[in-house]
PDB file of C-alpha atoms in Angstrom:
ATOM      1  CA  MET A 248       9.230 -12.901   4.712  1.00 80.00           C
ATOM      2  CA  ALA A 249       5.795 -12.186   3.179  1.00 89.00           C
ATOM      3  CA  LEU A 250       5.503  -8.781   4.885  1.00 93.00           C
ATOM      4  CA  THR A 251       9.020  -7.914   3.716  1.00 94.00           C
ATOM      5  CA  ARG A 252       7.777  -8.477   0.184  1.00 94.00           C
ATOM      6  CA  VAL A 253       4.786  -6.234   0.799  1.00 96.00           C
ATOM      7  CA  PHE A 254       6.926  -3.360   2.029  1.00 96.00           C
ATOM      8  CA  MET A 255       9.552  -3.805  -0.737  1.00 95.00           C
ATOM      9  CA  ASN A 256       6.802  -3.770  -3.385  1.00 93.00           C
ATOM     10  CA  LEU A 257       4.983  -0.700  -1.998  1.00 95.00           C
ATOM     11  CA  ILE A 258       8.195   1.282  -1.461  1.00 95.00           C
ATOM     12  CA  GLY A 259       9.559   0.192  -4.838  1.00 92.00           C
ATOM     13  CA  ASN A 260       6.288   1.186  -6.599  1.00 89.00           C
ATOM     14  CA  ALA A 261       6.394   4.588  -4.914  1.00 91.00           C
ATOM     15  CA  VAL A 262      10.000   5.291  -5.852  1.00 91.00           C
ATOM     16  CA  GLU A 263       9.517   4.124  -9.441  1.00 87.00           C
ATOM     17  CA  ASN A 264       6.376   6.143 -10.012  1.00 84.00           C
ATOM     18  CA  ILE A 265       7.111   9.542  -8.631  1.00 88.00           C
ATOM     19  CA  PRO A 266       8.798  12.401 -10.454  1.00 88.00           C
ATOM     20  CA  ALA A 267      12.279  13.605  -9.524  1.00 90.00           C
ATOM     21  CA  GLY A 268      12.238  15.838  -6.433  1.00 91.00           C
ATOM     22  CA  CYS A 269       9.298  13.986  -4.797  1.00 94.00           C
ATOM     23  CA  ARG A 270       9.704  11.864  -1.753  1.00 95.00           C
ATOM     24  CA  VAL A 271       8.431   8.770   0.030  1.00 96.00           C
ATOM     25  CA  ASP A 272       7.629   8.936   3.740  1.00 97.00           C
ATOM     26  CA  ILE A 273       7.130   5.817   5.895  1.00 97.00           C
ATOM     27  CA  SER A 274       5.493   5.988   9.303  1.00 98.00           C
ATOM     28  CA  ALA A 275       3.893   3.636  11.818  1.00 97.00           C
ATOM     29  CA  ASP A 276       1.667   4.107  14.871  1.00 97.00           C
ATOM     30  CA  VAL A 277      -0.315   1.912  17.253  1.00 96.00           C
ATOM     31  CA  VAL A 278      -4.043   2.708  16.919  1.00 95.00           C
ATOM     32  CA  ASP A 279      -6.418   2.054  19.861  1.00 94.00           C
ATOM     33  CA  ASN A 280      -3.980  -0.514  21.217  1.00 93.00           C
ATOM     34  CA  THR A 281      -5.427  -2.814  18.550  1.00 94.00           C
ATOM     35  CA  TRP A 282      -3.697  -2.119  15.246  1.00 95.00           C
ATOM     36  CA  VAL A 283      -0.279  -1.162  13.999  1.00 97.00           C
ATOM     37  CA  GLU A 284      -0.967   1.242  11.157  1.00 98.00           C
ATOM     38  CA  ILE A 285       1.838   1.727   8.613  1.00 98.00           C
ATOM     39  CA  HIS A 286       1.736   4.500   6.007  1.00 98.00           C
ATOM     40  CA  ILE A 287       3.805   4.506   2.823  1.00 97.00           C
ATOM     41  CA  ARG A 288       3.066   7.939   1.402  1.00 97.00           C
ATOM     42  CA  ASP A 289       4.539   9.861  -1.540  1.00 96.00           C
ATOM     43  CA  ASN A 290       3.928  13.389  -2.676  1.00 95.00           C
ATOM     44  CA  GLY A 291       3.891  12.403  -6.366  1.00 91.00           C
ATOM     45  CA  LEU A 292       1.240  12.388  -9.055  1.00 90.00           C
ATOM     46  CA  GLY A 293      -1.576  10.696  -7.150  1.00 91.00           C
ATOM     47  CA  ILE A 294      -4.052   8.154  -8.396  1.00 89.00           C
ATOM     48  CA  THR A 295      -7.577   8.794  -9.698  1.00 90.00           C
ATOM     49  CA  THR A 296     -10.556   7.615  -7.677  1.00 91.00           C
ATOM     50  CA  GLN A 297     -11.520   5.287 -10.575  1.00 89.00           C
ATOM     51  CA  GLU A 298      -8.047   3.711 -10.558  1.00 88.00           C
ATOM     52  CA  GLN A 299      -7.979   3.329  -6.814  1.00 88.00           C
ATOM     53  CA  ALA A 300     -11.145   1.178  -6.988  1.00 89.00           C
ATOM     54  CA  HIS A 301      -9.256  -1.490  -8.978  1.00 87.00           C
ATOM     55  CA  LEU A 302      -5.658  -1.286  -7.633  1.00 88.00           C
ATOM     56  CA  PHE A 303      -5.715  -4.562  -5.703  1.00 89.00           C
ATOM     57  CA  GLU A 304      -7.421  -6.628  -8.398  1.00 85.00           C
ATOM     58  CA  ARG A 305      -5.424  -9.416  -9.998  1.00 80.00           C
ATOM     59  CA  TYR A 306      -3.789  -8.439 -13.347  1.00 63.00           C
ATOM     60  CA  HIS A 307      -4.881  -4.812 -13.062  1.00 59.00           C
ATOM     61  CA  THR A 308      -2.349  -2.404 -14.493  1.00 64.00           C
ATOM     62  CA  SER A 309      -2.487   1.357 -14.590  1.00 62.00           C
ATOM     63  CA  MET A 310      -3.449   3.043 -17.844  1.00 52.00           C
ATOM     64  CA  LYS A 311      -1.489   6.213 -17.085  1.00 55.00           C
ATOM     65  CA  ASP A 312       1.442   6.897 -19.372  1.00 50.00           C
ATOM     66  CA  THR A 313       3.388   8.257 -16.381  1.00 51.00           C
ATOM     67  CA  ARG A 314       3.402   4.982 -14.464  1.00 49.00           C
ATOM     68  CA  LYS A 315       5.752   2.071 -14.943  1.00 54.00           C
ATOM     69  CA  LEU A 316       3.972  -0.893 -16.572  1.00 53.00           C
ATOM     70  CA  GLY A 317       3.889  -4.013 -14.443  1.00 57.00           C
ATOM     71  CA  SER A 318       2.300  -7.470 -14.430  1.00 53.00           C
ATOM     72  CA  GLY A 319      -0.736  -6.373 -12.406  1.00 59.00           C
ATOM     73  CA  LEU A 320       0.076  -8.872  -9.642  1.00 70.00           C
ATOM     74  CA  GLY A 321       2.142  -6.863  -7.120  1.00 85.00           C
ATOM     75  CA  LEU A 322      -0.619  -5.051  -5.277  1.00 91.00           C
ATOM     76  CA  HIS A 323      -2.928  -8.142  -5.483  1.00 91.00           C
ATOM     77  CA  ILE A 324      -0.217 -10.217  -3.807  1.00 93.00           C
ATOM     78  CA  CYS A 325       0.371  -7.480  -1.230  1.00 95.00           C
ATOM     79  CA  LYS A 326      -3.286  -7.643  -0.302  1.00 96.00           C
ATOM     80  CA  MET A 327      -3.196 -11.442  -0.007  1.00 95.00           C
ATOM     81  CA  PHE A 328      -0.106 -11.344   2.229  1.00 96.00           C
ATOM     82  CA  VAL A 329      -1.526  -8.643   4.493  1.00 97.00           C
ATOM     83  CA  GLU A 330      -4.862 -10.443   4.793  1.00 96.00           C
ATOM     84  CA  ALA A 331      -2.993 -13.684   5.565  1.00 96.00           C
ATOM     85  CA  HIS A 332      -1.589 -11.844   8.622  1.00 95.00           C
ATOM     86  CA  LYS A 333      -5.179 -10.855   9.612  1.00 96.00           C
ATOM     87  CA  GLY A 334      -4.581  -7.330   8.427  1.00 97.00           C
ATOM     88  CA  GLU A 335      -5.968  -4.787   5.939  1.00 97.00           C
ATOM     89  CA  ILE A 336      -4.477  -2.714   3.115  1.00 97.00           C
ATOM     90  CA  ASP A 337      -5.991   0.370   1.641  1.00 97.00           C
ATOM     91  CA  VAL A 338      -5.047   3.423  -0.426  1.00 96.00           C
ATOM     92  CA  SER A 339      -5.844   7.084  -0.130  1.00 96.00           C
ATOM     93  CA  SER A 340      -4.872   9.431  -2.959  1.00 95.00           C
ATOM     94  CA  VAL A 341      -5.502  12.848  -4.313  1.00 95.00           C
ATOM     95  CA  LEU A 342      -4.588  13.424  -7.974  1.00 92.00           C
ATOM     96  CA  GLY A 343      -1.592  15.745  -8.231  1.00 91.00           C
ATOM     97  CA  GLU A 344      -0.929  15.689  -4.519  1.00 94.00           C
ATOM     98  CA  TYR A 345      -0.152  12.361  -2.859  1.00 95.00           C
ATOM     99  CA  THR A 346      -0.682   8.623  -2.634  1.00 95.00           C
ATOM    100  CA  ASP A 347      -0.802   6.881   0.757  1.00 97.00           C
ATOM    101  CA  PHE A 348      -0.878   3.096   1.111  1.00 97.00           C
ATOM    102  CA  ILE A 349      -2.110   2.127   4.583  1.00 98.00           C
ATOM    103  CA  ILE A 350      -1.419  -1.244   6.109  1.00 98.00           C
ATOM    104  CA  ARG A 351      -3.175  -2.243   9.358  1.00 98.00           C
ATOM    105  CA  LEU A 352      -1.876  -5.266  11.211  1.00 97.00           C
ATOM    106  CA  PRO A 353      -3.081  -6.605  14.537  1.00 96.00           C
ATOM    107  CA  TYR A 354      -1.095  -5.151  17.426  1.00 94.00           C
ATOM    108  CA  ASN A 355       0.487  -7.854  19.469  1.00 84.00           C
ATOM    109  CA  PRO A 356       2.947  -6.315  21.902  1.00 78.00           C
ATOM    110  CA  LYS A 357       3.842  -9.624  23.625  1.00 77.00           C
ATOM    111  CA  GLY A 358       4.216 -11.669  20.425  1.00 66.00           C
ATOM    112  CA  ARG A 359       1.292 -13.896  21.214  1.00 59.00           C
ATOM    113  CA  ASP A 360      -1.293 -15.202  18.711  1.00 57.00           C
TER     114      ASP A 360
END
């Protein structure tokens, strides 16, 4: 359930914050037989380097006029949930080109702990 909330939040944020005509792509790959790496990437407005440094902080909200105002908890909670599953979450973005949220979760093909 927690990971469902993570994906719903990231996909919802992407859809709500990109201009008309942009798109959201979702992909997943196994990396080094160790991690499942999931990308939620849009080709929207991008996020500044300064903003990226604070995205996962509690109560942090964007100062851009083009972004929907939120509580500042969504990405912080996403980070907590991903880390609770022994994973990592990161962002890569270039202003005016794209934003890519990357989630890495332990790869467990047999469903064992």
